[in-house]
CSV table of N, CA, C and O in Angstrom, one decimal:
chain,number,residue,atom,x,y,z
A,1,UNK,N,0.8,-1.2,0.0
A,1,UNK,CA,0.0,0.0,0.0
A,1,UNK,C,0.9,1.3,0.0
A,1,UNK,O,1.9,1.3,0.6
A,2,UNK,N,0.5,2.2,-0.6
A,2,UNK,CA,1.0,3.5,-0.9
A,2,UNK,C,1.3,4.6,0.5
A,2,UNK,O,0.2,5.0,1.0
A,3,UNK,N,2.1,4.9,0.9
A,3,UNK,CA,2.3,6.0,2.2
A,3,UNK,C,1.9,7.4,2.5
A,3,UNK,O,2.1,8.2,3.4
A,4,UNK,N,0.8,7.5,0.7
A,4,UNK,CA,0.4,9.0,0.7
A,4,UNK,C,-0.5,8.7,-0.2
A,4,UNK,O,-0.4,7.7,-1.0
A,5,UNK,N,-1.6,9.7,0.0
A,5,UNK,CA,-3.0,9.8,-1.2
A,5,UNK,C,-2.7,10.4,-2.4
A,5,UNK,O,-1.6,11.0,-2.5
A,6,UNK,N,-3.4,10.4,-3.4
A,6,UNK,CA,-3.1,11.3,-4.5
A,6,UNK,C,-4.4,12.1,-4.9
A,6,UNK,O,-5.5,11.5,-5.2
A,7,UNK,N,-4.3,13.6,-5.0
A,7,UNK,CA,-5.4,14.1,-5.3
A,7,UNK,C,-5.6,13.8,-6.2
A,7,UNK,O,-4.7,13.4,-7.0
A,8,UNK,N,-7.3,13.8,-6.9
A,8,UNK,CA,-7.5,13.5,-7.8
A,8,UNK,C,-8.8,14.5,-8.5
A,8,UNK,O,-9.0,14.3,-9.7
A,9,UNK,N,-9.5,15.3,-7.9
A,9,UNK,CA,-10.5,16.1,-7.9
A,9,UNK,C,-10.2,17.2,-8.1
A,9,UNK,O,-9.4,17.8,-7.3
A,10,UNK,N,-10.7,17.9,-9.4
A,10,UNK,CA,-10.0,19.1,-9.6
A,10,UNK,C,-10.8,20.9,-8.3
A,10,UNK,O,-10.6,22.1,-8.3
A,11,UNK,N,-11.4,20.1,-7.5
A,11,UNK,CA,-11.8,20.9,-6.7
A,11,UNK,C,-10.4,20.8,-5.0
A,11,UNK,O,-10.3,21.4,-3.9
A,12,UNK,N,-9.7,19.7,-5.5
A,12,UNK,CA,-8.6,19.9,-4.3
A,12,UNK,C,-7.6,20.8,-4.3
A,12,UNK,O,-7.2,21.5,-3.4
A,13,UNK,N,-7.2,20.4,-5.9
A,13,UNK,CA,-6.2,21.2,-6.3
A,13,UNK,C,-6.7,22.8,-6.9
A,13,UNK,O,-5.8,23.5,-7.3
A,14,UNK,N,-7.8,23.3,-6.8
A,14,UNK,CA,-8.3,24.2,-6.5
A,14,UNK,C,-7.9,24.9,-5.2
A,14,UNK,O,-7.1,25.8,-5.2
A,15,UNK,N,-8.4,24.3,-4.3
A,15,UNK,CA,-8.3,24.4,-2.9
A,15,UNK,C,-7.1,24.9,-2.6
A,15,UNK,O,-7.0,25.9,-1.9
A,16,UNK,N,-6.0,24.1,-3.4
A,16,UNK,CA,-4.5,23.9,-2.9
A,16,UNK,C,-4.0,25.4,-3.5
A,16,UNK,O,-3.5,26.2,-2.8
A,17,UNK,N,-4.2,25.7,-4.9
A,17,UNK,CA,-4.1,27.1,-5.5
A,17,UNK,C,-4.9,28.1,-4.8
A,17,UNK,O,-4.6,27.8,-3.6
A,18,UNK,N,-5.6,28.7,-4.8
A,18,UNK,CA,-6.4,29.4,-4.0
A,18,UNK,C,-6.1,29.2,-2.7
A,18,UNK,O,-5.3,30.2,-2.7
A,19,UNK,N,-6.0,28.8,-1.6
A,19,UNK,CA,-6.1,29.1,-0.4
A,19,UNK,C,-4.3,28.6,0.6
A,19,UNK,O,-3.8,28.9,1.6
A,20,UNK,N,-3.9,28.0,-0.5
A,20,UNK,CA,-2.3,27.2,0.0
A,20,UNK,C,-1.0,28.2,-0.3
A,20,UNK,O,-0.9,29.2,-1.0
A,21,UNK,N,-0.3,27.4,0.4
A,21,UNK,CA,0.5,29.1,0.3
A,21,UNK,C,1.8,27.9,-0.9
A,21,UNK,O,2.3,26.8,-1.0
A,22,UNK,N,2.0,29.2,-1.7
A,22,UNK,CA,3.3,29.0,-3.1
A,22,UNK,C,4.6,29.3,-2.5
A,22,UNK,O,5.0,30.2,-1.8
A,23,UNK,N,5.3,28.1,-2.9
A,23,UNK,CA,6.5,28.2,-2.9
A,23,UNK,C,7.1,28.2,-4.8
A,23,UNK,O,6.2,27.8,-5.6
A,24,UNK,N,8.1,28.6,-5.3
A,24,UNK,CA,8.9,28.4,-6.1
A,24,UNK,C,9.9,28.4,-6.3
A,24,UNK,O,10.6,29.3,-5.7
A,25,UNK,N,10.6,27.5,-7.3
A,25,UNK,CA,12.1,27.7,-7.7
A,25,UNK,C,12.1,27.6,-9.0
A,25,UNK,O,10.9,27.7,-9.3
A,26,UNK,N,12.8,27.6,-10.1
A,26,UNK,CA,12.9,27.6,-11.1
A,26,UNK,C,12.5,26.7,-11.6
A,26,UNK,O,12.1,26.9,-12.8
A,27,UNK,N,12.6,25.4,-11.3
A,27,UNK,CA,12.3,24.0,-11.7
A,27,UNK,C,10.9,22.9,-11.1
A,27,UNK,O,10.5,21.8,-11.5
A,28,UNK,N,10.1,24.0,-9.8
A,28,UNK,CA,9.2,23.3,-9.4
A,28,UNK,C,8.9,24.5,-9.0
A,28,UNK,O,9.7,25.4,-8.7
A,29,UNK,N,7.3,24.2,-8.7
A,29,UNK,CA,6.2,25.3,-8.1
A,29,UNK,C,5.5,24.2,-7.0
A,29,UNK,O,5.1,23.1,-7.3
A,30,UNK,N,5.5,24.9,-5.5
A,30,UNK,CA,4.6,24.0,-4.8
A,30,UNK,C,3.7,24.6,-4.0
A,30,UNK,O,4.0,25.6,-3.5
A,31,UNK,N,2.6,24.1,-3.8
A,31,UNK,CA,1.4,24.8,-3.3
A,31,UNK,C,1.0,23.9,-1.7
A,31,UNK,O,0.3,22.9,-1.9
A,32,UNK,N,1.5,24.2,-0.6
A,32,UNK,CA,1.1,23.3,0.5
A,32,UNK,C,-0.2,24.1,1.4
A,32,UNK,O,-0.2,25.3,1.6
A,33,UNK,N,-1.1,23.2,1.7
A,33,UNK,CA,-2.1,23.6,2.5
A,33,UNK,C,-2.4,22.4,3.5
A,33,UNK,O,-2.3,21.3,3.1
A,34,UNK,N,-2.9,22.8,5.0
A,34,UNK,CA,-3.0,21.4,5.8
A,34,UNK,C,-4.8,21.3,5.9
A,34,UNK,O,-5.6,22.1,6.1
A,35,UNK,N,-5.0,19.9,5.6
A,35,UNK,CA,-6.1,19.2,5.1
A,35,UNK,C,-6.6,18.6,6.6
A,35,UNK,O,-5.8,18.4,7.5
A,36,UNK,N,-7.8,18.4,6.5
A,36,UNK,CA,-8.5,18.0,7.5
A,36,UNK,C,-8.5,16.7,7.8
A,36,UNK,O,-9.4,16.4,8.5
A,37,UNK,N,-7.6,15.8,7.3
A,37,UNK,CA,-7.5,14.0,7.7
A,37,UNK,C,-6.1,14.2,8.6
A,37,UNK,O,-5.6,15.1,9.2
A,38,UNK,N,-6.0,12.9,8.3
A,38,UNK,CA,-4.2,12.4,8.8
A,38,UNK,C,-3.5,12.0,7.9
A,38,UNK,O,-2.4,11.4,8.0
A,39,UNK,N,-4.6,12.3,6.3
A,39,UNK,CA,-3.3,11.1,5.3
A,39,UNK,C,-2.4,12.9,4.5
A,39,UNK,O,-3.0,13.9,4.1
A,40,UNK,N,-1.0,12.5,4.5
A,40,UNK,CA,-0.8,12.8,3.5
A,40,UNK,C,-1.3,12.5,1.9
A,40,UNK,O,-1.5,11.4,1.4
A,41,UNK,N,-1.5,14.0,1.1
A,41,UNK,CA,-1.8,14.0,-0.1
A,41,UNK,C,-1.4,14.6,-1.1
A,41,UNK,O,-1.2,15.8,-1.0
A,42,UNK,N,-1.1,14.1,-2.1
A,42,UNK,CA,-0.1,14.7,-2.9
A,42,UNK,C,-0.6,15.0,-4.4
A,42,UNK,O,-1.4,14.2,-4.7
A,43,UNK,N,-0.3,15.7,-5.3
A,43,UNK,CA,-0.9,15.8,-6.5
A,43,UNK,C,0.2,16.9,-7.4
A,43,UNK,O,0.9,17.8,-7.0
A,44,UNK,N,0.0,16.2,-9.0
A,44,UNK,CA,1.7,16.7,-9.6
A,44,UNK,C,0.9,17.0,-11.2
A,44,UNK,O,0.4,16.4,-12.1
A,45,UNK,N,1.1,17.9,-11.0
A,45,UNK,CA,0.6,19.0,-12.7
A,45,UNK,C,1.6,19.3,-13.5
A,45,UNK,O,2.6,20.0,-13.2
A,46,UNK,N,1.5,18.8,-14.9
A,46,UNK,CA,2.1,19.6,-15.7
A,46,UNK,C,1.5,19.9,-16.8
A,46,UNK,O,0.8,19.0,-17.3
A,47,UNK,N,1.7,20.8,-17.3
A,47,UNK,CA,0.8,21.7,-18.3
A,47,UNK,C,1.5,21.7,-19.4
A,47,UNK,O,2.7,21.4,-19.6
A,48,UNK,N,0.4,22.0,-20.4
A,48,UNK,CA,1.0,21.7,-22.2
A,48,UNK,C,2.3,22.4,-22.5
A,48,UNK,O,3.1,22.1,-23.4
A,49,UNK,N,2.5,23.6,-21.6
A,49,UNK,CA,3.7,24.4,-22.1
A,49,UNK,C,4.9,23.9,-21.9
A,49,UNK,O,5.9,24.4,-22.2
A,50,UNK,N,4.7,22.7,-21.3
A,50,UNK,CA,6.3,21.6,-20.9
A,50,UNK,C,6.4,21.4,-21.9
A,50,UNK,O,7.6,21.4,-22.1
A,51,UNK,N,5.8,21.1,-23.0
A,51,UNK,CA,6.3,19.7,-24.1
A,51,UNK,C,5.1,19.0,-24.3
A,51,UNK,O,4.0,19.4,-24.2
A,52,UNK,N,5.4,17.5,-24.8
A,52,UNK,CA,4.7,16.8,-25.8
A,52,UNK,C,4.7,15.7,-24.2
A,52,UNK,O,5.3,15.9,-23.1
A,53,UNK,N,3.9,14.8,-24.8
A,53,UNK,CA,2.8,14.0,-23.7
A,53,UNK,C,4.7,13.0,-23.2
A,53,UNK,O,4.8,12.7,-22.0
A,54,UNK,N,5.9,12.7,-24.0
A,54,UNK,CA,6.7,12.2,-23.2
A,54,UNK,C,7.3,13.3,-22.0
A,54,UNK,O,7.5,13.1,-20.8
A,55,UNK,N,7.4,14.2,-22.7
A,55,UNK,CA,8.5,15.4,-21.6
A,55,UNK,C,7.6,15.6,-20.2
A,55,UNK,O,8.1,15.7,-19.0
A,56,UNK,N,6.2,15.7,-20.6
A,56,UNK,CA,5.2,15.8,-18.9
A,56,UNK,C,5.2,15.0,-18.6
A,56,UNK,O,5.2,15.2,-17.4
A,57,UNK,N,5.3,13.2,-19.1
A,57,UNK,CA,5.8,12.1,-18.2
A,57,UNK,C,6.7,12.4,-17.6
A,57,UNK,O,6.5,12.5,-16.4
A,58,UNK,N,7.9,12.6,-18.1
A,58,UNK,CA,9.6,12.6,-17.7
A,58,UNK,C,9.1,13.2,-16.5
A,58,UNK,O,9.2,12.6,-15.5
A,59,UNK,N,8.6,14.3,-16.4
A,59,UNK,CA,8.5,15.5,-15.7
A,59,UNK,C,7.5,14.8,-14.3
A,59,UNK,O,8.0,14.5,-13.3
A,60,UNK,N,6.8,14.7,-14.5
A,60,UNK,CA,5.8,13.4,-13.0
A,60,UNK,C,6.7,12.5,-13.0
A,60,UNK,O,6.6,11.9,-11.9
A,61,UNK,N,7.4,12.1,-13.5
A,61,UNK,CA,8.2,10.6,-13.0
A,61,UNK,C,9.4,11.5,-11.8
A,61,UNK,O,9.4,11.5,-10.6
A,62,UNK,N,10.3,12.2,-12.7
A,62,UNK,CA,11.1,12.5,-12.0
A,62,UNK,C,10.6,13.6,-10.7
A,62,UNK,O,11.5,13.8,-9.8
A,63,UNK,N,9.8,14.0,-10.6
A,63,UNK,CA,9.3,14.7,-9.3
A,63,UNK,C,8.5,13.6,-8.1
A,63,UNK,O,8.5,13.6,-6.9
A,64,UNK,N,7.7,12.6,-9.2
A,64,UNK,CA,7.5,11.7,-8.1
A,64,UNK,C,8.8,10.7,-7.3
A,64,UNK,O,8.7,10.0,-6.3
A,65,UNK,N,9.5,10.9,-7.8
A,65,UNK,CA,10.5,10.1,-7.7
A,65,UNK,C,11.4,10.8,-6.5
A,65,UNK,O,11.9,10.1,-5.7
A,66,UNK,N,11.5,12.1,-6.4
A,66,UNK,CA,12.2,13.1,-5.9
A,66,UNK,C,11.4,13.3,-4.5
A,66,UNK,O,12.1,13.4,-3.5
A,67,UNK,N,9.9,13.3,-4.6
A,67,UNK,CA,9.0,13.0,-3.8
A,67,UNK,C,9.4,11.8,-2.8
A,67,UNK,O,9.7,12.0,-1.7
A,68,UNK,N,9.2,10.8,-3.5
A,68,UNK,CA,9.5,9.2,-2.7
A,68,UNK,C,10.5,9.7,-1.9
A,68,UNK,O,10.4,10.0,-0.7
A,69,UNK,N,11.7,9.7,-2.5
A,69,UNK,CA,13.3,10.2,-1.5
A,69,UNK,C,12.5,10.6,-0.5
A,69,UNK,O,12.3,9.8,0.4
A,70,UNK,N,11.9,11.9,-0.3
A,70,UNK,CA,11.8,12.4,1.0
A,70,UNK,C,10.3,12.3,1.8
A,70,UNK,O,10.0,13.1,2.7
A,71,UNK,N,9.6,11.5,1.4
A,71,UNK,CA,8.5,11.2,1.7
A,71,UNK,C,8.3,10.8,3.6
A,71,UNK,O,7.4,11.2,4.4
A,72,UNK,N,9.6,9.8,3.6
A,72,UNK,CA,9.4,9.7,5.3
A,72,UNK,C,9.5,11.0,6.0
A,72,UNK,O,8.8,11.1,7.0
A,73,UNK,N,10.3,11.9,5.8
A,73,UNK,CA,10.6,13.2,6.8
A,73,UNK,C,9.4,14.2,6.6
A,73,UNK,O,9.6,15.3,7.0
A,74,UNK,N,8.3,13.9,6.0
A,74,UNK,CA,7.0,15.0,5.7
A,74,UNK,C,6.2,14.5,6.5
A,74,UNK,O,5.9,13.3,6.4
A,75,UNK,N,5.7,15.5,7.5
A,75,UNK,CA,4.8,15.3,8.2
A,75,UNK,C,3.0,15.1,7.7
A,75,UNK,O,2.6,15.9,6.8
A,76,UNK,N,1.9,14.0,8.4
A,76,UNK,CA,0.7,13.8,8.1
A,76,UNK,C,-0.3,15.1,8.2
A,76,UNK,O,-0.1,16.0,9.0
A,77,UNK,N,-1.1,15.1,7.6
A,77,UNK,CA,-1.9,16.1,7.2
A,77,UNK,C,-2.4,17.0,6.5
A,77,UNK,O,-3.4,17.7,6.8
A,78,UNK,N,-1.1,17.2,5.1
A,78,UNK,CA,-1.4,18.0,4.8
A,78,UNK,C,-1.2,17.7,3.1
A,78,UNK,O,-0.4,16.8,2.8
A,79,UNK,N,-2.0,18.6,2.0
A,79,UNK,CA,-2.0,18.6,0.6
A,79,UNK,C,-1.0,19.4,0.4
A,79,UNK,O,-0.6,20.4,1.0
A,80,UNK,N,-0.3,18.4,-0.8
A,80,UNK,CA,0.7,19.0,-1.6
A,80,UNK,C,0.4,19.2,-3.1
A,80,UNK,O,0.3,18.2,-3.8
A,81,UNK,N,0.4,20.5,-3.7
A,81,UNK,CA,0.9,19.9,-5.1
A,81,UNK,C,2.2,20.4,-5.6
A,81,UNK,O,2.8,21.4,-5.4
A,82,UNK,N,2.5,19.4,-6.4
A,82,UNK,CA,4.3,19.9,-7.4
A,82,UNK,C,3.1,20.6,-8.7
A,82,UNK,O,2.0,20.3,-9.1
A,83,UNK,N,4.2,21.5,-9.1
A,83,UNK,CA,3.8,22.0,-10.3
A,83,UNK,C,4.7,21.9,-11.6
A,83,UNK,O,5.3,22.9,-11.5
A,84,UNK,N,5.1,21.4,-12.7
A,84,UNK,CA,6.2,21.4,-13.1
A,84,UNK,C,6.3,22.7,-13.8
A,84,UNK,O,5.3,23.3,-14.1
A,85,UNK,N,7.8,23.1,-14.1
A,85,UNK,CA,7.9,24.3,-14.6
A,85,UNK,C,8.9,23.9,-16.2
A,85,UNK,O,9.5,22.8,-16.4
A,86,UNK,N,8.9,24.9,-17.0
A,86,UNK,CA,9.3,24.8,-18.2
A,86,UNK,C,11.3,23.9,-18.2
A,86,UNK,O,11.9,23.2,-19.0
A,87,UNK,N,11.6,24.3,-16.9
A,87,UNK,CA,13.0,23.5,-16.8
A,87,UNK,C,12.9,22.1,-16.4
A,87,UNK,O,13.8,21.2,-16.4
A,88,UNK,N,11.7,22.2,-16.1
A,88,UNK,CA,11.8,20.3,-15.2
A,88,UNK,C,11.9,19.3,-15.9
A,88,UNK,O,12.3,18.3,-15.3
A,89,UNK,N,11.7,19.2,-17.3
A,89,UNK,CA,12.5,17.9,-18.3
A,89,UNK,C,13.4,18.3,-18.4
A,89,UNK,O,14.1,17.5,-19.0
A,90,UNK,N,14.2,19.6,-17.8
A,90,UNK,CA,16.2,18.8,-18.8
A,90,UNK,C,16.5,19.1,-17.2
A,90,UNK,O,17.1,20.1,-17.2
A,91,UNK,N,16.2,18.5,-15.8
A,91,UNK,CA,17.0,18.6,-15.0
A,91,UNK,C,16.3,17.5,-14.0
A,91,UNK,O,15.1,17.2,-13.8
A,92,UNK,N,17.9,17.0,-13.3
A,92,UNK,CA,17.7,15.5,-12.9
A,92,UNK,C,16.9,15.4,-11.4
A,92,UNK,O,16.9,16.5,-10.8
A,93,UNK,N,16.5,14.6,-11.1
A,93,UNK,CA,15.5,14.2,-9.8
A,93,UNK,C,16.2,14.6,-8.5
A,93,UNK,O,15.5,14.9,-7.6
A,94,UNK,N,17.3,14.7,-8.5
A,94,UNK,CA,18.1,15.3,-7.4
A,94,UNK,C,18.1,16.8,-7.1
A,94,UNK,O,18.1,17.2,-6.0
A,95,UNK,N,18.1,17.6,-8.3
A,95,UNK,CA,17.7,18.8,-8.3
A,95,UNK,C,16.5,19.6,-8.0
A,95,UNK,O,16.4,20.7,-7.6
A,96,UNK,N,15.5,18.7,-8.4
A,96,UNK,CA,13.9,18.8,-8.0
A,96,UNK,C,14.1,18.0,-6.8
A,96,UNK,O,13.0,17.7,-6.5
A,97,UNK,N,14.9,17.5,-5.9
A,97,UNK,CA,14.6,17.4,-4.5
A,97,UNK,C,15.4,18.0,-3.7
A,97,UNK,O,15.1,18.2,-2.6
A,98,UNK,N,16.7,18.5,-4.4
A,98,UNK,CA,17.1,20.4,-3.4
A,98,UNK,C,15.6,20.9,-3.4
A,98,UNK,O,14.9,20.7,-2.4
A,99,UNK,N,14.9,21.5,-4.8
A,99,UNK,CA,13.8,22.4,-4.5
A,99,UNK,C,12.9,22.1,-3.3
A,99,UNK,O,12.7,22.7,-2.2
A,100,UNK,N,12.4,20.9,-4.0
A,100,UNK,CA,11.1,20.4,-3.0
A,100,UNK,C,12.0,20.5,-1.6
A,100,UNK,O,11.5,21.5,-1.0
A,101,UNK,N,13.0,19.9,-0.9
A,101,UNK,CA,13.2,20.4,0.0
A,101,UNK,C,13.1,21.5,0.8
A,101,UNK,O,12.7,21.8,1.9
A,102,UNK,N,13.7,21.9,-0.1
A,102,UNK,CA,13.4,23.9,0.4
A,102,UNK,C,12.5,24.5,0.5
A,102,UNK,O,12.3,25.3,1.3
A,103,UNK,N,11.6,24.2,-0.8
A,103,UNK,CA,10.1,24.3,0.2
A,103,UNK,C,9.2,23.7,1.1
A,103,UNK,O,8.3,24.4,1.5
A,104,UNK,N,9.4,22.5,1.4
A,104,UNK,CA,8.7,21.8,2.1
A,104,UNK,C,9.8,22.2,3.8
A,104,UNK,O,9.3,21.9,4.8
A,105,UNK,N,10.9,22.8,4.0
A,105,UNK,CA,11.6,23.2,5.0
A,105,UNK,C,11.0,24.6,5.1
A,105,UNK,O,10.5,24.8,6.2
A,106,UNK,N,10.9,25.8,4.0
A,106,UNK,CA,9.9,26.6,4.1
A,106,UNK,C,8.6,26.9,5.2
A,106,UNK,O,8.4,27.7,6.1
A,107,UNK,N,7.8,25.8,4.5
A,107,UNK,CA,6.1,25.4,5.0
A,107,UNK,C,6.1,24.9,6.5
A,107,UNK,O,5.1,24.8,7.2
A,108,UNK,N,7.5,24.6,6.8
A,108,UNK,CA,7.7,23.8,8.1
A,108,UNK,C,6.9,22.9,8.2
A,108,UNK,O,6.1,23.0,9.1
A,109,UNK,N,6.6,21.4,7.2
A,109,UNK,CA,6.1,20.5,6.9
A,109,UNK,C,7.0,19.5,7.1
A,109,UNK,O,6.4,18.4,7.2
A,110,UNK,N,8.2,19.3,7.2
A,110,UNK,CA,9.4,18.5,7.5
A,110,UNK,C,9.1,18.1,9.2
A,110,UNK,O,8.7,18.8,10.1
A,111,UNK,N,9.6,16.3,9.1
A,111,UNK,CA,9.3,16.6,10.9
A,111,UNK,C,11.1,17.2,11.4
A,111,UNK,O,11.8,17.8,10.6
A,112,UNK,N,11.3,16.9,12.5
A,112,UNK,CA,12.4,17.5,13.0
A,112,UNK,C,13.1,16.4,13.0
A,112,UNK,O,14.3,16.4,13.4
């Protein structure tokens, strides 16, 4: 079984825009807001201006991927989304988990 939900309703990720607070870096945009359960929830956008239907794969693979890495040190309860940004196909999973880092240390969503 999976260690985190995945949004899937375009009224969450609403939610998460609108009321969640933005972080960015050049290679990811993240939007965290804390949700009324205990599950972590996670949800990963990329939009037509990335590229063709491979490069927005590349782009959710390698951010989910970047995700997993730090998935145990994020604390329960709250929605995430990754956003991809126009650099996130030519740069590697490691570098989208500096970002996500630094935002998710930001949000003070990291446990200690």
């Amino acid at each position: 079984m999976r260690a985190y939900l995945t949004l899937k309703e375009n009224r969450q990720f609403q939610r998460a825009y609108k009321r969640g607070k933005s972080f960015v870096s050049p290679c990811l945009v993240s939007y965290i807001i804390k949700n009324n359960t205990n599950n972590l929830q996670i949800g990963i956008t990329t939009s037509k201006k990335i590229g063709k239907a491979v490069q927005r794969n590349r782009c959710r693979r390698i951010i989910r991927a970047a995700f997993l890495e730090i998935k145990p040190q994020i604390k329960d309860g709250y929605d995430i989304v990754f956003v991809a940004r126009a650099k996130t196909p030519f740069v590697k999973s490691t570098d989208i988990l500096v970002a996500m880092k630094n935002h998710l240390q930001q949000a003070k969503v990291l446990k200690d």
